[in-house]
CSV table of C-alpha atoms in Angstrom, one decimal:
chain,number,residue,atom,x,y,z
A,285,UNK,CA,19.1,11.8,5.0
A,286,UNK,CA,18.0,8.9,7.0
A,287,UNK,CA,15.5,6.1,6.3
A,288,UNK,CA,14.2,6.3,9.8
A,289,UNK,CA,10.5,7.2,9.8
A,290,UNK,CA,7.8,6.4,12.3
A,291,UNK,CA,5.7,3.4,11.4
A,292,UNK,CA,2.5,5.4,11.5
A,293,UNK,CA,3.6,7.9,8.9
A,294,UNK,CA,2.2,6.1,5.9
A,295,UNK,CA,-1.1,5.5,7.6
A,296,UNK,CA,-1.4,9.1,8.6
A,297,UNK,CA,-0.7,10.2,5.0
A,298,UNK,CA,-3.6,8.1,3.8
A,299,UNK,CA,-5.9,9.5,6.4
A,300,UNK,CA,-5.2,13.0,5.0
A,301,UNK,CA,-6.9,12.0,1.8
A,302,UNK,CA,-10.1,10.8,3.5
A,303,UNK,CA,-13.0,12.8,4.8
A,304,UNK,CA,-13.3,13.1,8.5
A,305,UNK,CA,-15.3,10.4,10.3
A,306,UNK,CA,-19.0,11.1,11.0
A,307,UNK,CA,-22.0,9.2,12.2
A,308,UNK,CA,-24.2,11.3,9.9
A,309,UNK,CA,-25.5,9.1,6.9
A,310,UNK,CA,-23.5,9.9,3.7
A,311,UNK,CA,-25.4,9.8,0.3
A,312,UNK,CA,-23.6,8.0,-2.5
A,313,UNK,CA,-25.9,8.0,-5.6
A,314,UNK,CA,-28.7,5.6,-4.8
A,315,UNK,CA,-26.8,4.3,-1.8
A,316,UNK,CA,-26.4,5.5,1.8
A,317,UNK,CA,-23.4,4.9,4.0
A,318,UNK,CA,-24.2,4.6,7.7
A,319,UNK,CA,-21.7,4.2,10.6
A,320,UNK,CA,-22.3,2.6,13.9
A,321,UNK,CA,-19.8,1.7,16.6
A,322,UNK,CA,-17.5,-0.9,15.0
A,323,UNK,CA,-19.6,-1.2,11.8
A,324,UNK,CA,-20.1,0.6,8.5
A,325,UNK,CA,-23.0,-0.3,6.2
A,326,UNK,CA,-23.7,0.5,2.6
A,327,UNK,CA,-27.5,0.5,2.2
A,328,UNK,CA,-29.9,0.7,-0.8
A,329,UNK,CA,-33.7,0.8,-0.3
A,330,UNK,CA,-33.3,0.0,3.4
A,331,UNK,CA,-31.3,-3.2,2.5
A,332,UNK,CA,-27.7,-3.6,3.6
A,333,UNK,CA,-25.6,-4.4,0.5
A,334,UNK,CA,-22.3,-4.6,2.4
A,335,UNK,CA,-21.2,-4.3,6.0
A,336,UNK,CA,-17.6,-3.7,7.2
A,337,UNK,CA,-16.5,-4.4,10.7
A,338,UNK,CA,-13.7,-2.5,12.2
A,339,UNK,CA,-12.4,0.1,14.6
A,340,UNK,CA,-13.3,3.4,12.9
A,341,UNK,CA,-13.9,4.5,9.3
A,342,UNK,CA,-13.0,7.3,7.0
A,343,UNK,CA,-15.1,7.8,3.8
A,344,UNK,CA,-14.3,9.6,0.6
A,345,UNK,CA,-15.9,9.7,-2.8
A,346,UNK,CA,-13.3,9.7,-5.6
A,347,UNK,CA,-13.4,9.3,-9.4
A,348,UNK,CA,-11.6,6.2,-10.5
A,349,UNK,CA,-13.3,5.1,-13.8
A,350,UNK,CA,-13.6,8.4,-15.5
A,351,UNK,CA,-17.4,8.0,-15.6
A,352,UNK,CA,-20.1,9.2,-13.2
A,353,UNK,CA,-21.0,8.4,-10.5
A,354,UNK,CA,-17.9,8.7,-8.3
A,355,UNK,CA,-16.4,5.6,-6.6
A,356,UNK,CA,-16.4,5.1,-2.8
A,357,UNK,CA,-13.2,4.8,-0.8
A,358,UNK,CA,-13.4,3.6,2.7
A,359,UNK,CA,-10.4,3.4,5.1
A,360,UNK,CA,-11.1,1.0,8.1
A,361,UNK,CA,-8.7,1.7,11.0
A,362,UNK,CA,-8.1,-0.6,13.9
A,363,UNK,CA,-5.3,0.5,16.1
A,364,UNK,CA,-2.2,1.0,13.9
A,365,UNK,CA,-3.7,-1.2,11.1
A,366,UNK,CA,-5.6,0.1,8.1
A,367,UNK,CA,-7.5,-1.6,5.3
A,368,UNK,CA,-8.8,0.3,2.2
A,369,UNK,CA,-11.9,-0.6,0.3
A,370,UNK,CA,-12.9,0.8,-3.1
A,371,UNK,CA,-16.5,0.3,-4.5
A,372,UNK,CA,-18.1,1.4,-7.7
A,373,UNK,CA,-21.7,1.6,-9.0
A,374,UNK,CA,-20.5,1.4,-12.7
A,375,UNK,CA,-22.0,-1.8,-14.3
A,376,UNK,CA,-23.6,-2.5,-11.0
A,377,UNK,CA,-22.6,-2.1,-7.4
A,378,UNK,CA,-19.4,-4.0,-6.7
A,379,UNK,CA,-16.1,-4.0,-4.9
A,380,UNK,CA,-13.1,-2.9,-7.0
A,381,UNK,CA,-10.3,-3.4,-4.6
A,382,UNK,CA,-9.4,-4.3,-1.0
A,383,UNK,CA,-5.9,-3.3,0.1
A,384,UNK,CA,-4.8,-4.7,3.5
A,385,UNK,CA,-2.2,-2.1,4.3
A,386,UNK,CA,-1.6,-3.2,7.9
A,387,UNK,CA,0.7,-0.4,9.2
A,388,UNK,CA,1.0,1.0,5.7
A,389,UNK,CA,-1.9,2.0,3.4
A,390,UNK,CA,-3.0,4.0,0.5
A,391,UNK,CA,-0.7,7.0,0.0
A,392,UNK,CA,-2.1,8.7,-3.0
A,393,UNK,CA,-4.6,8.3,-5.9
A,394,UNK,CA,-3.3,9.9,-9.0
A,395,UNK,CA,-3.4,9.5,-12.8
A,396,UNK,CA,0.3,8.9,-13.3
A,397,UNK,CA,0.2,7.9,-17.0
A,398,UNK,CA,-2.6,10.3,-18.2
A,399,UNK,CA,-4.9,7.6,-19.3
A,400,UNK,CA,-7.9,9.2,-17.5
A,401,UNK,CA,-7.9,6.3,-15.0
A,402,UNK,CA,-6.1,7.1,-11.7
A,403,UNK,CA,-3.5,4.7,-10.3
A,404,UNK,CA,-3.5,3.9,-6.6
A,405,UNK,CA,-0.1,4.3,-4.8
A,406,UNK,CA,0.1,2.1,-1.7
A,407,UNK,CA,2.7,1.5,1.0
A,408,UNK,CA,3.9,-1.8,2.3
A,409,UNK,CA,5.5,-2.8,5.6
A,410,UNK,CA,6.8,-6.1,4.1
A,411,UNK,CA,10.2,-5.5,5.7
A,412,UNK,CA,9.0,-4.7,9.2
A,413,UNK,CA,10.7,-7.1,11.7
A,414,UNK,CA,13.0,-8.3,9.0
A,415,UNK,CA,16.7,-9.2,9.2
A,416,UNK,CA,17.0,-8.1,12.8
A,417,UNK,CA,16.4,-4.4,12.0
A,418,UNK,CA,14.5,-2.3,14.6
A,419,UNK,CA,10.9,-1.8,13.6
A,420,UNK,CA,11.3,2.0,13.6
A,421,UNK,CA,13.9,1.9,10.8
A,422,UNK,CA,12.7,-0.7,8.4
A,423,UNK,CA,12.7,0.5,4.8
A,424,UNK,CA,9.4,1.6,3.3
A,425,UNK,CA,8.4,0.5,-0.2
A,426,UNK,CA,5.6,1.5,-2.4
A,427,UNK,CA,3.5,-0.2,-5.1
A,428,UNK,CA,1.6,1.4,-7.9
A,429,UNK,CA,-1.7,-0.3,-8.7
A,430,UNK,CA,-3.2,0.2,-12.1
A,431,UNK,CA,-6.5,-0.9,-13.8
A,432,UNK,CA,-5.9,-3.6,-16.4
A,433,UNK,CA,-9.4,-3.5,-17.8
A,434,UNK,CA,-10.6,-6.1,-15.4
A,435,UNK,CA,-9.1,-5.4,-12.0
A,436,UNK,CA,-6.3,-3.5,-10.2
A,437,UNK,CA,-2.9,-5.1,-10.6
A,438,UNK,CA,0.7,-4.3,-9.6
A,439,UNK,CA,2.1,-1.9,-12.2
A,440,UNK,CA,5.1,-0.7,-10.2
A,441,UNK,CA,7.6,-1.9,-12.8
A,442,UNK,CA,6.0,0.3,-15.4
A,443,UNK,CA,6.9,3.4,-13.4
A,444,UNK,CA,10.4,2.8,-11.9
A,445,UNK,CA,11.0,6.5,-11.2
A,446,UNK,CA,7.7,7.1,-9.4
A,447,UNK,CA,6.7,6.2,-5.9
A,448,UNK,CA,7.6,7.6,-2.5
A,449,UNK,CA,10.9,5.7,-2.2
A,450,UNK,CA,13.0,5.3,-5.4
A,451,UNK,CA,16.4,3.7,-6.0
A,452,UNK,CA,18.0,7.2,-5.9
A,453,UNK,CA,16.4,7.8,-2.4
A,454,UNK,CA,17.8,4.7,-1.0
A,455,UNK,CA,21.2,5.2,-2.6
A,456,UNK,CA,21.5,8.6,-1.0
A,457,UNK,CA,20.3,7.3,2.3
A,458,UNK,CA,22.8,4.5,2.3
A,459,UNK,CA,25.7,6.8,1.4
A,460,UNK,CA,24.7,9.2,4.1
A,461,UNK,CA,24.5,6.4,6.7
A,462,UNK,CA,27.9,5.1,5.7
A,463,UNK,CA,29.4,8.6,6.1
A,464,UNK,CA,27.9,8.8,9.6
A,465,UNK,CA,29.1,5.2,10.4
A,466,UNK,CA,25.5,4.4,11.2
A,467,UNK,CA,25.3,0.6,10.4
A,468,UNK,CA,21.6,0.2,11.3
A,469,UNK,CA,20.4,2.8,8.9
A,470,UNK,CA,22.9,1.7,6.3
A,471,UNK,CA,21.5,-1.9,6.5
A,472,UNK,CA,18.0,-0.5,6.2
A,473,UNK,CA,18.8,1.6,3.2
A,474,UNK,CA,20.7,-1.3,1.5
A,475,UNK,CA,17.6,-3.6,2.0
A,476,UNK,CA,15.3,-0.8,0.7
A,477,UNK,CA,17.5,-0.3,-2.3
A,478,UNK,CA,17.5,-4.0,-3.2
A,479,UNK,CA,13.8,-4.4,-2.4
A,480,UNK,CA,12.9,-1.4,-4.6
A,481,UNK,CA,14.9,-3.0,-7.3
A,482,UNK,CA,12.9,-6.2,-7.0
A,483,UNK,CA,9.5,-4.5,-7.3
A,484,UNK,CA,10.6,-2.3,-10.3
A,485,UNK,CA,12.4,-4.9,-12.3
A,486,UNK,CA,15.8,-3.4,-11.4
A,487,UNK,CA,17.1,-6.1,-9.1
A,488,UNK,CA,20.2,-6.9,-11.1
A,489,UNK,CA,21.2,-3.2,-11.3
A,490,UNK,CA,20.6,-2.7,-7.6
A,491,UNK,CA,22.5,-5.8,-6.6
A,492,UNK,CA,25.5,-4.9,-8.8
A,493,UNK,CA,25.7,-1.4,-7.3
A,494,UNK,CA,25.3,-2.7,-3.7
A,495,UNK,CA,28.1,-5.3,-4.1
A,496,UNK,CA,30.4,-2.5,-5.5
A,497,UNK,CA,29.6,0.2,-3.0
A,498,UNK,CA,28.9,-1.3,0.5
A,499,UNK,CA,31.3,-2.6,3.2
A,500,UNK,CA,31.8,-6.3,3.5
A,501,UNK,CA,29.7,-6.6,6.6
A,502,UNK,CA,26.6,-5.1,5.0
A,503,UNK,CA,27.1,-7.1,1.7
A,504,UNK,CA,27.3,-10.3,3.7
A,505,UNK,CA,24.2,-9.4,5.8
A,506,UNK,CA,22.2,-8.6,2.6
A,507,UNK,CA,23.4,-11.7,0.7
A,508,UNK,CA,22.4,-13.9,3.6
A,509,UNK,CA,18.9,-12.4,3.5
A,510,UNK,CA,18.5,-12.3,-0.3
A,511,UNK,CA,16.4,-15.4,-0.7
A,512,UNK,CA,14.2,-14.5,2.2
A,513,UNK,CA,13.7,-10.9,0.8
A,514,UNK,CA,12.8,-12.2,-2.7
A,515,UNK,CA,10.2,-14.6,-1.2
A,516,UNK,CA,8.8,-11.9,1.0
A,517,UNK,CA,8.4,-9.4,-1.9
A,518,UNK,CA,6.7,-11.9,-4.2
A,519,UNK,CA,4.3,-13.1,-1.6
A,520,UNK,CA,3.5,-9.6,-0.3
A,521,UNK,CA,0.8,-8.3,-2.7
A,522,UNK,CA,-1.0,-11.7,-2.8
A,523,UNK,CA,-1.5,-11.2,0.9
A,524,UNK,CA,-2.7,-7.6,0.6
A,525,UNK,CA,-4.7,-7.3,-2.6
A,526,UNK,CA,-8.1,-8.8,-3.2
A,527,UNK,CA,-11.6,-8.2,-4.3
A,528,UNK,CA,-14.7,-9.5,-2.5
A,529,UNK,CA,-18.4,-9.8,-3.3
A,530,UNK,CA,-19.3,-11.0,0.2
A,531,UNK,CA,-21.9,-8.9,2.1
A,532,UNK,CA,-19.7,-9.1,5.2
A,533,UNK,CA,-16.2,-7.7,5.2
A,534,UNK,CA,-13.3,-7.9,5.8
A,535,UNK,CA,-13.0,-11.2,4.0
A,536,UNK,CA,-11.1,-14.1,5.6
A,537,UNK,CA,-7.4,-13.2,5.6
A,538,UNK,CA,-5.4,-15.2,3.0
A,539,UNK,CA,-2.1,-14.7,4.8
A,540,UNK,CA,-0.9,-14.1,8.3
A,541,UNK,CA,-0.2,-10.6,9.7
């Protein structure tokens, strides 16, 4: 089993969840969603509440709060980059979440802990162009975002065995690459294994296993990158996750990329 996956795979999986694009107005409770070339508007009583600029849009209505009416999920796609927007009408019209997926995105919306409020599983390309790895083989990581009563926050560490790439996945991929003497994919899997450990609170376990089960060249490569990997992971969600009450979106980026 190899880690190698095309960079667009996560984006395409998020598209599968959304309704097909259309220029026909979409009714959403007392609101209407209208699309124009390069622009989507959410309108009420002929007044634009929010406008989102972008390449193309995919719109889905989805239940997030457990109470009617449903919430609104918009994927904005520009080239290979995607940004997901979630809006609600509960307690007034407002933005619940913006996730700047870049070449990753929303993978799944699912109630993983049976609390009647779905979690949002998202991908990250934080390790793209990292450590000299070719872009097509960088390790994919996933976060699980959960509602804390006020906003969506990172809850990945609460569900260490969930997600699209777990520690066991990367361990198997690493062992397979080592058997095939494929150092590029072995490095990718080792980085994915450690990165997954960082976001699930299993970093010590992951590092201990890697030091005991990888060749010296891979251990040295990973240890040289360790500080950079930690900084990248802990800055990642701050760059992707936000809420905005501006009438014009996307908001000003708070990080590069």
